[in-house]
Coordinates of C-alpha atoms and ligand atoms in Angstrom, one line a residue:
M1 CA 10.2 215.4 -42.6
R2 CA 7.1 217.5 -41.9
L3 CA 7.5 219.6 -38.7
P4 CA 4.7 221.0 -36.6
T5 CA 4.2 224.8 -37.1
P6 CA 6.4 226.8 -34.7
P7 CA 4.3 228.2 -31.8
V8 CA 3.6 232.0 -31.6
D9 CA 5.4 232.9 -28.5
R10 CA 5.0 236.5 -27.3
S11 CA 6.5 235.9 -23.9
D12 CA 9.6 237.8 -22.8
D13 CA 11.8 234.7 -22.6
R14 CA 10.4 233.1 -25.8
A15 CA 10.9 229.7 -24.2
Q16 CA 8.3 227.9 -26.3
V17 CA 9.8 228.9 -29.6
V18 CA 13.4 228.2 -28.3
A19 CA 12.2 224.8 -27.3
W20 CA 10.7 224.2 -30.7
V21 CA 14.0 225.1 -32.4
R22 CA 16.0 222.9 -30.0
E23 CA 13.7 220.0 -30.6
H24 CA 13.5 220.1 -34.4
L25 CA 16.6 222.0 -35.5
G26 CA 19.0 221.9 -32.6
H27 CA 21.2 219.4 -34.3
L28 CA 21.9 221.9 -37.1
A29 CA 22.8 224.8 -34.8
S30 CA 26.4 225.7 -34.1
D31 CA 25.7 226.7 -30.5
D32 CA 23.2 226.3 -27.7
V33 CA 19.9 227.5 -29.0
R34 CA 18.8 230.8 -27.5
A35 CA 16.8 233.9 -28.5
S36 CA 18.5 237.1 -29.6
S37 CA 17.2 240.4 -28.3
V38 CA 15.9 241.0 -31.8
R39 CA 12.6 239.3 -32.0
G40 CA 11.5 237.7 -35.3
G41 CA 8.0 237.9 -36.9
Q42 CA 6.0 240.4 -38.9
S43 CA 4.5 242.2 -35.9
A44 CA 8.0 242.8 -34.5
A45 CA 9.2 244.0 -37.9
D46 CA 6.2 246.3 -38.3
A47 CA 6.6 247.7 -34.8
A48 CA 10.3 248.4 -35.4
L49 CA 9.4 250.2 -38.6
A50 CA 6.6 252.2 -37.0
A51 CA 9.1 253.3 -34.2
L52 CA 11.8 254.2 -36.7
D53 CA 13.1 257.7 -36.2
V54 CA 16.3 258.5 -37.9
T55 CA 16.7 262.0 -36.4
G56 CA 20.4 262.2 -35.5
Y57 CA 21.3 259.1 -37.6
A58 CA 24.1 260.8 -39.6
A59 CA 25.9 261.8 -36.4
R60 CA 25.2 258.7 -34.3
R61 CA 25.2 255.8 -36.8
S62 CA 28.8 254.8 -35.9
N63 CA 28.4 255.1 -32.1
V64 CA 29.1 251.9 -30.3
L65 CA 28.9 252.6 -26.6
P66 CA 27.0 253.5 -24.5
E67 CA 24.3 251.6 -26.3
S68 CA 21.8 254.4 -25.7
S69 CA 24.0 256.6 -27.9
R70 CA 23.6 254.4 -31.0
G71 CA 21.9 255.7 -34.0
A72 CA 21.6 252.5 -35.9
S73 CA 18.0 251.2 -36.6
R74 CA 18.6 247.5 -36.0
L75 CA 16.2 246.8 -38.9
S76 CA 18.8 244.6 -40.7
P77 CA 17.4 241.2 -39.7
Y78 CA 14.0 242.1 -40.9
I79 CA 15.4 243.5 -44.2
R80 CA 17.6 240.5 -44.7
H81 CA 14.7 238.1 -44.4
G82 CA 12.1 240.1 -46.4
L83 CA 9.9 241.1 -43.4
L84 CA 10.7 244.7 -44.4
T85 CA 11.4 245.6 -48.0
L86 CA 14.0 248.2 -49.0
P87 CA 11.3 250.3 -50.7
S88 CA 9.1 250.3 -47.6
V89 CA 12.0 251.4 -45.4
W90 CA 13.1 254.0 -47.9
E91 CA 9.5 255.5 -47.8
A92 CA 9.3 255.4 -44.1
V93 CA 12.0 258.0 -43.6
G94 CA 10.6 260.5 -46.1
D95 CA 9.9 263.1 -43.5
A96 CA 13.2 262.8 -41.6
P97 CA 15.7 265.7 -41.5
Y98 CA 17.5 266.0 -44.8
R99 CA 21.0 265.0 -43.7
D100 CA 19.8 262.0 -41.7
R101 CA 17.4 260.9 -44.3
E102 CA 20.1 261.0 -47.1
K103 CA 22.7 259.2 -44.9
F104 CA 20.2 256.5 -44.0
R105 CA 19.0 256.1 -47.6
D106 CA 22.6 255.9 -48.7
E107 CA 23.0 252.9 -46.4
L108 CA 19.9 251.3 -47.9
M109 CA 21.6 251.8 -51.3
W110 CA 24.6 249.9 -50.0
Q111 CA 22.3 247.0 -49.2
E112 CA 20.7 247.2 -52.7
Y113 CA 24.1 247.4 -54.3
S114 CA 25.3 244.3 -52.6
R115 CA 22.2 242.5 -53.9
H116 CA 22.8 243.7 -57.4
L117 CA 26.4 242.6 -57.2
Y118 CA 25.3 239.1 -56.0
A119 CA 22.6 238.9 -58.7
R120 CA 25.3 239.7 -61.3
V121 CA 28.4 237.9 -60.2
G122 CA 26.9 235.2 -57.9
K123 CA 29.4 233.4 -55.7
A124 CA 32.3 235.2 -57.3
N125 CA 31.5 237.9 -54.7
G126 CA 33.4 235.6 -52.4
A127 CA 36.7 236.2 -54.2
P128 CA 38.7 239.5 -54.3
L129 CA 36.7 241.8 -56.6
R130 CA 39.3 244.3 -57.6
F131 CA 42.4 244.0 -55.4
E132 CA 44.1 241.0 -53.7
T133 CA 43.8 240.5 -50.0
P134 CA 45.8 243.1 -47.9
V135 CA 49.4 242.5 -47.3
P136 CA 51.0 243.2 -43.9
V137 CA 54.2 245.2 -44.2
P138 CA 57.1 242.9 -43.5
G139 CA 58.2 243.2 -39.8
S140 CA 54.9 244.8 -38.8
A141 CA 52.5 243.2 -36.2
G142 CA 50.4 241.7 -39.0
S143 CA 53.3 239.8 -40.4
T144 CA 53.9 238.1 -37.1
W145 CA 50.4 237.9 -35.6
S146 CA 49.7 234.5 -33.9
G147 CA 46.7 233.1 -32.0
D148 CA 43.1 234.1 -32.4
P149 CA 42.7 237.0 -34.9
W150 CA 40.0 238.3 -32.6
P151 CA 41.9 238.2 -29.2
R152 CA 39.4 238.3 -26.3
E153 CA 42.0 239.7 -23.9
M154 CA 41.5 243.1 -25.8
A155 CA 38.4 244.7 -24.2
C156 CA 37.3 246.0 -27.7
M157 CA 37.5 242.5 -29.2
D158 CA 35.9 240.9 -26.2
A159 CA 32.9 243.2 -26.2
T160 CA 32.4 243.0 -29.9
V161 CA 32.9 239.3 -30.4
G162 CA 30.7 238.8 -27.3
E163 CA 27.9 240.8 -28.8
L164 CA 28.2 239.0 -32.1
V165 CA 28.0 235.6 -30.5
E166 CA 25.5 236.4 -27.7
D167 CA 23.1 238.6 -29.6
G168 CA 23.8 238.0 -33.3
W169 CA 23.9 241.7 -34.2
L170 CA 26.5 244.4 -34.4
V171 CA 26.6 248.0 -35.5
N172 CA 28.4 248.7 -38.8
Q173 CA 31.3 250.2 -37.0
T174 CA 32.2 247.1 -35.0
R175 CA 31.7 244.9 -38.0
M176 CA 34.5 247.0 -39.6
W177 CA 36.7 246.7 -36.5
L178 CA 36.3 242.9 -36.7
A179 CA 36.9 242.6 -40.4
S180 CA 39.9 244.9 -40.3
Q181 CA 41.4 243.3 -37.2
W182 CA 41.1 239.9 -38.8
A183 CA 42.1 240.5 -42.3
V184 CA 44.3 243.6 -42.2
R185 CA 46.0 243.4 -38.8
A186 CA 46.2 239.7 -38.0
G187 CA 46.6 238.9 -41.7
A188 CA 44.2 235.9 -41.4
D189 CA 42.2 234.5 -44.2
W190 CA 39.3 236.9 -44.7
R191 CA 37.0 234.1 -46.0
E192 CA 37.2 232.3 -42.7
G193 CA 36.4 235.6 -40.8
E194 CA 33.6 236.3 -43.1
Q195 CA 32.2 232.8 -42.4
R196 CA 32.5 233.2 -38.7
M197 CA 30.6 236.5 -38.8
Y198 CA 28.0 235.3 -41.2
R199 CA 27.3 232.2 -39.1
N200 CA 26.5 234.4 -36.0
L201 CA 24.6 237.3 -37.5
L202 CA 20.8 237.3 -37.6
D203 CA 21.2 239.4 -40.8
G204 CA 24.0 237.3 -42.2
S205 CA 23.8 237.5 -46.0
R206 CA 26.3 236.4 -48.6
A207 CA 25.5 239.6 -50.4
A208 CA 26.1 242.2 -47.7
N209 CA 28.6 240.4 -45.6
R210 CA 31.0 239.8 -48.4
V211 CA 30.7 243.4 -49.7
G212 CA 31.4 244.5 -46.1
W213 CA 34.5 242.4 -45.8
Q214 CA 35.7 243.2 -49.3
W215 CA 35.5 247.0 -48.6
A216 CA 37.0 246.8 -45.1
A217 CA 39.9 244.8 -46.3
G218 CA 40.5 246.9 -49.4
M219 CA 39.6 244.4 -52.0
G220 CA 36.8 246.6 -53.3
T221 CA 38.7 249.9 -53.6
G222 CA 42.3 249.2 -53.0
K223 CA 42.1 251.2 -49.7
V224 CA 42.2 249.2 -46.5
Y225 CA 40.3 250.3 -43.5
G226 CA 42.7 250.4 -40.6
F227 CA 41.4 249.6 -37.2
S228 CA 43.3 251.0 -34.2
R229 CA 42.8 252.3 -30.7
W230 CA 41.7 255.7 -32.2
Q231 CA 38.3 254.4 -33.3
V232 CA 37.7 252.7 -29.9
E233 CA 38.5 255.8 -28.0
K234 CA 36.2 257.8 -30.2
R235 CA 33.3 255.3 -30.4
A236 CA 33.4 253.4 -27.2
P237 CA 36.0 255.0 -24.8
Q238 CA 34.9 253.0 -21.8
L239 CA 36.3 249.9 -23.4
C240 CA 39.9 251.2 -23.4
A241 CA 39.4 252.5 -19.8
R242 CA 38.7 249.0 -18.5
C243 CA 41.0 247.1 -20.8
A244 CA 43.8 245.0 -19.2
L245 CA 46.0 245.9 -22.1
R246 CA 45.4 249.6 -22.0
D247 CA 49.1 250.3 -21.4
A248 CA 50.2 247.8 -23.9
C249 CA 47.6 248.1 -26.5
P250 CA 48.2 245.8 -29.5
V251 CA 46.3 248.2 -31.8
Q252 CA 47.8 251.5 -30.4
D253 CA 49.0 252.6 -33.8
W254 CA 47.6 252.3 -37.3
P255 CA 48.3 249.0 -38.9
E256 CA 51.0 248.8 -41.4
A257 CA 49.2 247.2 -44.3
Q258 CA 48.7 247.9 -47.9
S259 CA 46.1 246.5 -50.3
G260 CA 47.1 243.6 -52.5
A261 CA 47.8 243.8 -56.2
K262 CA 45.1 244.5 -58.7
V263 CA 43.1 241.5 -59.8
D264 CA 40.9 241.0 -62.8
G265 CA 37.9 239.9 -60.6
P266 CA 34.7 238.7 -62.2
A267 CA 34.5 239.5 -65.9
D268 CA 31.1 241.1 -65.7
L269 CA 31.9 243.4 -62.8
G270 CA 32.5 246.2 -65.2
G271 CA 29.2 245.7 -67.0
G272 CA 26.9 243.0 -68.3
P273 CA 23.4 241.7 -68.1
T274 CA 22.0 241.2 -64.6
D275 CA 19.1 238.9 -64.0
G276 CA 16.7 240.9 -61.9
G277 CA 13.8 238.5 -62.4
P278 CA 10.5 239.3 -63.9
T279 CA 8.9 242.7 -63.8
E280 CA 5.4 241.2 -63.9
P281 CA 4.1 237.9 -62.5
L282 CA 5.1 235.1 -64.9
L283 CA 2.1 232.7 -64.9
T284 CA 2.4 229.4 -66.8
G285 CA 0.0 227.2 -64.8
E286 CA -2.3 227.0 -61.8
P287 CA -0.2 226.8 -58.6
E288 CA -1.2 224.5 -55.7
A289 CA 1.1 226.0 -53.0
V290 CA 3.2 229.1 -52.3
W291 CA 6.9 228.3 -51.7
L292 CA 8.3 230.7 -49.2
T293 CA 12.1 231.2 -48.9
A294 CA 14.3 232.7 -46.2
E295 CA 14.7 235.8 -48.5
S296 CA 11.0 236.6 -48.3
L297 CA 9.3 235.7 -45.0
G298 CA 7.0 238.7 -44.7
T299 CA 3.2 238.6 -44.8
D300 CA 3.5 240.8 -47.8
D301 CA 5.6 238.3 -49.8
P302 CA 4.4 239.0 -53.4
A303 CA 3.6 235.3 -54.1
L304 CA 1.7 234.9 -50.8
A305 CA -0.2 238.1 -51.4
A306 CA -1.2 237.0 -54.9
H307 CA -2.4 233.6 -53.8
P308 CA -3.9 234.1 -50.3
D309 CA -6.0 231.0 -50.5
L310 CA -3.2 228.6 -51.2
P311 CA -1.3 226.8 -48.5
A312 CA 2.2 228.2 -48.0
V313 CA 5.2 225.9 -47.6
F314 CA 8.7 226.5 -46.1
V315 CA 11.5 224.0 -46.2
F316 CA 14.4 224.2 -43.8
D317 CA 17.1 223.1 -46.1
E318 CA 18.7 220.3 -44.1
P319 CA 21.8 219.7 -46.2
L320 CA 22.5 223.5 -46.5
L321 CA 21.9 224.2 -42.8
A322 CA 24.2 221.2 -41.8
A323 CA 26.9 222.8 -43.9
L324 CA 26.4 226.4 -42.7
A325 CA 26.1 225.6 -39.0
L326 CA 24.3 228.8 -38.2
S327 CA 23.8 230.1 -34.7
G328 CA 20.6 228.9 -33.0
K329 CA 19.6 232.6 -32.7
R330 CA 19.1 232.9 -36.4
L331 CA 17.0 229.7 -36.4
V332 CA 14.8 231.1 -33.6
F333 CA 14.4 234.3 -35.6
L334 CA 13.2 232.3 -38.7
A335 CA 10.9 230.2 -36.5
E336 CA 9.3 233.3 -35.1
A337 CA 8.6 234.6 -38.6
L338 CA 7.1 231.2 -39.6
A339 CA 5.0 231.0 -36.4
E340 CA 3.3 234.3 -37.3
L341 CA 2.7 233.2 -40.9
G342 CA 1.3 230.0 -39.7
S343 CA -1.1 231.8 -37.4
S344 CA -2.7 233.7 -40.2
G345 CA -3.0 231.0 -42.9
E346 CA -2.2 227.4 -43.8
L347 CA 1.5 226.8 -43.6
E348 CA 3.5 223.6 -44.0
V349 CA 7.0 223.5 -42.5
H350 CA 9.5 220.8 -43.5
L351 CA 13.0 219.8 -42.7
A352 CA 14.4 218.3 -46.0
D353 CA 16.1 219.0 -49.2
P354 CA 13.8 221.6 -50.8
V355 CA 14.1 220.1 -54.3
A356 CA 13.3 216.6 -53.1
E357 CA 10.5 217.8 -50.9
L358 CA 8.8 220.1 -53.4
S359 CA 9.2 218.3 -56.6
G360 CA 6.0 217.3 -58.3
R361 CA 4.1 220.3 -56.8
R362 CA 3.0 223.3 -58.9
L363 CA 4.5 226.3 -57.1
A364 CA 4.0 230.0 -56.8
T365 CA 7.0 231.8 -55.5
T366 CA 8.8 235.1 -55.4
W367 CA 12.0 235.6 -57.4
T368 CA 15.2 236.3 -55.5
Y369 CA 18.7 237.4 -56.3
V370 CA 20.4 234.4 -54.5
P371 CA 22.2 231.8 -56.6
G372 CA 21.1 229.0 -54.4
W373 CA 17.5 229.9 -55.1
K374 CA 18.0 230.1 -58.8
K375 CA 19.5 226.6 -58.8
R376 CA 16.7 225.1 -56.7
S377 CA 13.9 226.8 -58.5
A378 CA 15.2 225.7 -61.9
A379 CA 14.7 222.1 -60.7
L380 CA 11.2 222.7 -59.5
D381 CA 7.8 223.3 -61.2
V382 CA 7.4 227.0 -60.6
V383 CA 4.2 228.0 -62.5
A384 CA 3.8 231.4 -60.9
L385 CA 6.9 233.5 -60.5
H386 CA 6.4 236.9 -58.8
P387 CA 8.7 239.9 -59.0
W388 CA 11.3 240.9 -56.4
P389 CA 10.6 244.2 -54.7
W390 CA 13.8 246.0 -55.9
L391 CA 14.6 249.5 -54.6
R392 CA 16.3 250.1 -58.0
R393 CA 15.9 247.6 -60.8
P394 CA 19.3 246.1 -61.8
G395 CA 20.8 247.4 -65.0
S396 CA 23.8 246.4 -67.0
G397 CA 26.2 249.2 -65.9
S398 CA 29.5 248.8 -64.0
L399 CA 29.4 247.6 -60.4
R400 CA 33.1 248.4 -59.8
S401 CA 32.3 251.5 -57.8
F402 CA 29.5 251.9 -55.4
S403 CA 29.5 255.7 -55.8
A404 CA 29.2 255.6 -59.6
W405 CA 26.5 252.9 -59.4
A406 CA 24.6 254.9 -56.8
D407 CA 24.8 258.0 -58.9
R408 CA 23.3 256.2 -61.8
S409 CA 20.7 254.5 -59.6
H410 CA 19.3 257.5 -57.8
A411 CA 16.1 258.4 -59.7
G412 CA 15.1 262.0 -60.0
G413 CA 14.0 263.4 -56.7
N414 CA 15.8 260.7 -54.8
R415 CA 19.2 262.0 -55.3
G416 CA 21.2 261.3 -52.2
R417 CA 24.8 261.9 -51.3
S418 CA 26.6 259.0 -52.8
G419 CA 30.1 257.8 -52.2
G420 CA 29.2 255.7 -49.2
S421 CA 31.2 256.0 -46.1
R422 CA 33.5 253.0 -46.7
G423 CA 34.6 254.5 -50.0
R424 CA 36.6 257.1 -48.2
S425 CA 40.3 257.1 -48.9
S426 CA 41.7 257.8 -45.5
Q427 CA 42.3 255.0 -43.0
R428 CA 41.5 257.5 -40.3
A429 CA 38.3 258.7 -41.8
R430 CA 36.2 257.1 -39.1
Ligands
FAD501 C1 32.3 243.5 -42.3 C2 30.9 243.8 -42.5 C3 29.9 242.8 -42.6 C4 28.6 243.1 -42.8 N1 27.7 242.0 -42.9 C5 26.4 242.3 -43.2 C6 25.5 241.2 -43.3 O1 25.8 240.1 -43.3 N2 24.1 241.6 -43.6 C7 23.7 242.9 -43.7 O2 22.5 243.1 -43.9 N3 24.6 243.9 -43.5 C8 25.9 243.6 -43.3 N4 26.8 244.7 -43.2 C9 26.3 246.0 -43.4 C10 25.9 246.8 -42.1 O3 26.9 246.7 -41.2 C11 24.6 246.3 -41.5 O4 23.6 246.2 -42.5 C12 24.1 247.3 -40.4 O5 25.1 247.4 -39.4 C13 22.8 246.7 -39.8 O6 22.4 247.5 -38.8 P1 21.2 248.5 -38.9 O7 20.0 247.7 -39.4 O8 21.0 249.2 -37.6 O9 21.7 249.5 -40.0 P2 21.3 251.0 -40.2 O10 22.5 251.8 -40.1 O11 20.1 251.4 -39.4 O12 20.9 251.0 -41.7 C14 19.6 250.6 -42.2 C15 19.8 249.5 -43.2 O13 20.6 249.9 -44.3 C16 21.4 248.7 -44.7 N5 22.8 249.0 -44.5 C17 23.3 249.8 -43.6 N6 24.7 249.9 -43.7 C18 24.9 249.0 -44.7 C19 26.2 248.6 -45.3 N7 27.3 249.1 -44.9 N8 26.1 247.7 -46.3 C20 24.9 247.1 -46.7 N9 23.7 247.5 -46.1 C21 23.8 248.4 -45.2 C22 20.9 247.6 -43.9 O14 19.9 246.9 -44.6 C23 20.4 248.2 -42.6 O15 19.4 247.5 -42.0 C24 28.2 244.4 -43.0 C25 29.1 245.4 -42.9 C26 30.4 245.2 -42.7 C27 31.4 246.3 -42.6

């Protein structure tokens, strides 16, 4: 079904674009459709990048409350959907103080690493990579936890789950609290927690979300991240002060949990070819339209930039969205990006199965690292395939360790401190 192009809505309440999503996609949303405080669209992405100042980032990245103390950039929804590329964000912090710049770039490298991993092992990133799921020590709280793994009567869980559900975005620190509370302390199935987080995040990606959960729960390194009152007192002390359970805190002490047994994981984790897509445009015919995907919704999308006179087409994948049941906030974010693309050139928006909708058309598109895209594009007539803007082109080396991968990937002159924060061995490191 062809949909009208979403309206450009620069009002504060964004009522028009919310109404558009409710009318055309509301049946696919998991909640009442509303707008997040992070606005979608290229102008909002460009404004966020122009305002980016990472001074103090290294010290403040993990701050949670007060919000004014946070050092996080909130660029992730734009990066996730290709409105900002990793190379452009990397370049933007070139003049920042050394320590902040290196820390920030290290995090961009985590994003790139998760994409390389996804490009290499595909959906196998959803199964334990190197160690089984964590095991609560018998007799400890985790072995007897019952009820919601994210209990809202704890002020720290209430604030964090509330922000996830109401705004669709969290700082890295509270994502770790949630993952650890769910999988390590409550001993619940991490795949269900990962799904619940993914569904609500504006930046939800199978690449980064699964890496985040794998590392927090110890499946990536064999070292679990333990969540306890200590982090809350350090990062958001006002939460403990107002908590009804402050004198009977269920997370007062460190969780008693150990990582699971070693697993073989994906065979190619230790090395093997990675499909990184073409390095130059692959042209086998004359395209008639540019197929845009949720990975690349920026005005600088390589295929769009190469074929500015062709109509662009975006298909909301109805069967996929029905299965994912995403939050309406993500759909608003996507609609805002499309609205802007539609205001600067011809754009068709459809709600359909992309393969059924696009078959028979000669397409130009941008390669992406996502298995679902590979499957769909193989069934379509892609006659102009444009390269993905990698930060580091995937190689064939081991992806077992982020640090080792990052050391290999840092080109001369770009050497940053590697060994990303989640690789630390101590549960108390943060
Ligand atoms: C359990 C868990 C789940 C996560 N799920 C996602 C997800 O679905 N999508 C997602 O993009 N990120 C995810 N992350 C990574 C990280 O938390 C977010 O990218 C970051 O919090 C986004 O906020 P920001 O843009 O302010 O980040 P900043 O701290 O300002 O960092 C700048 C950019 O670097 C990248 N980045 C930063 N930290 C990480 C990281 N640890 N791993 C990968 N990339 C990083 C992001 O692209 C981010 O936008 C997850 C982390 C954990 C622990």
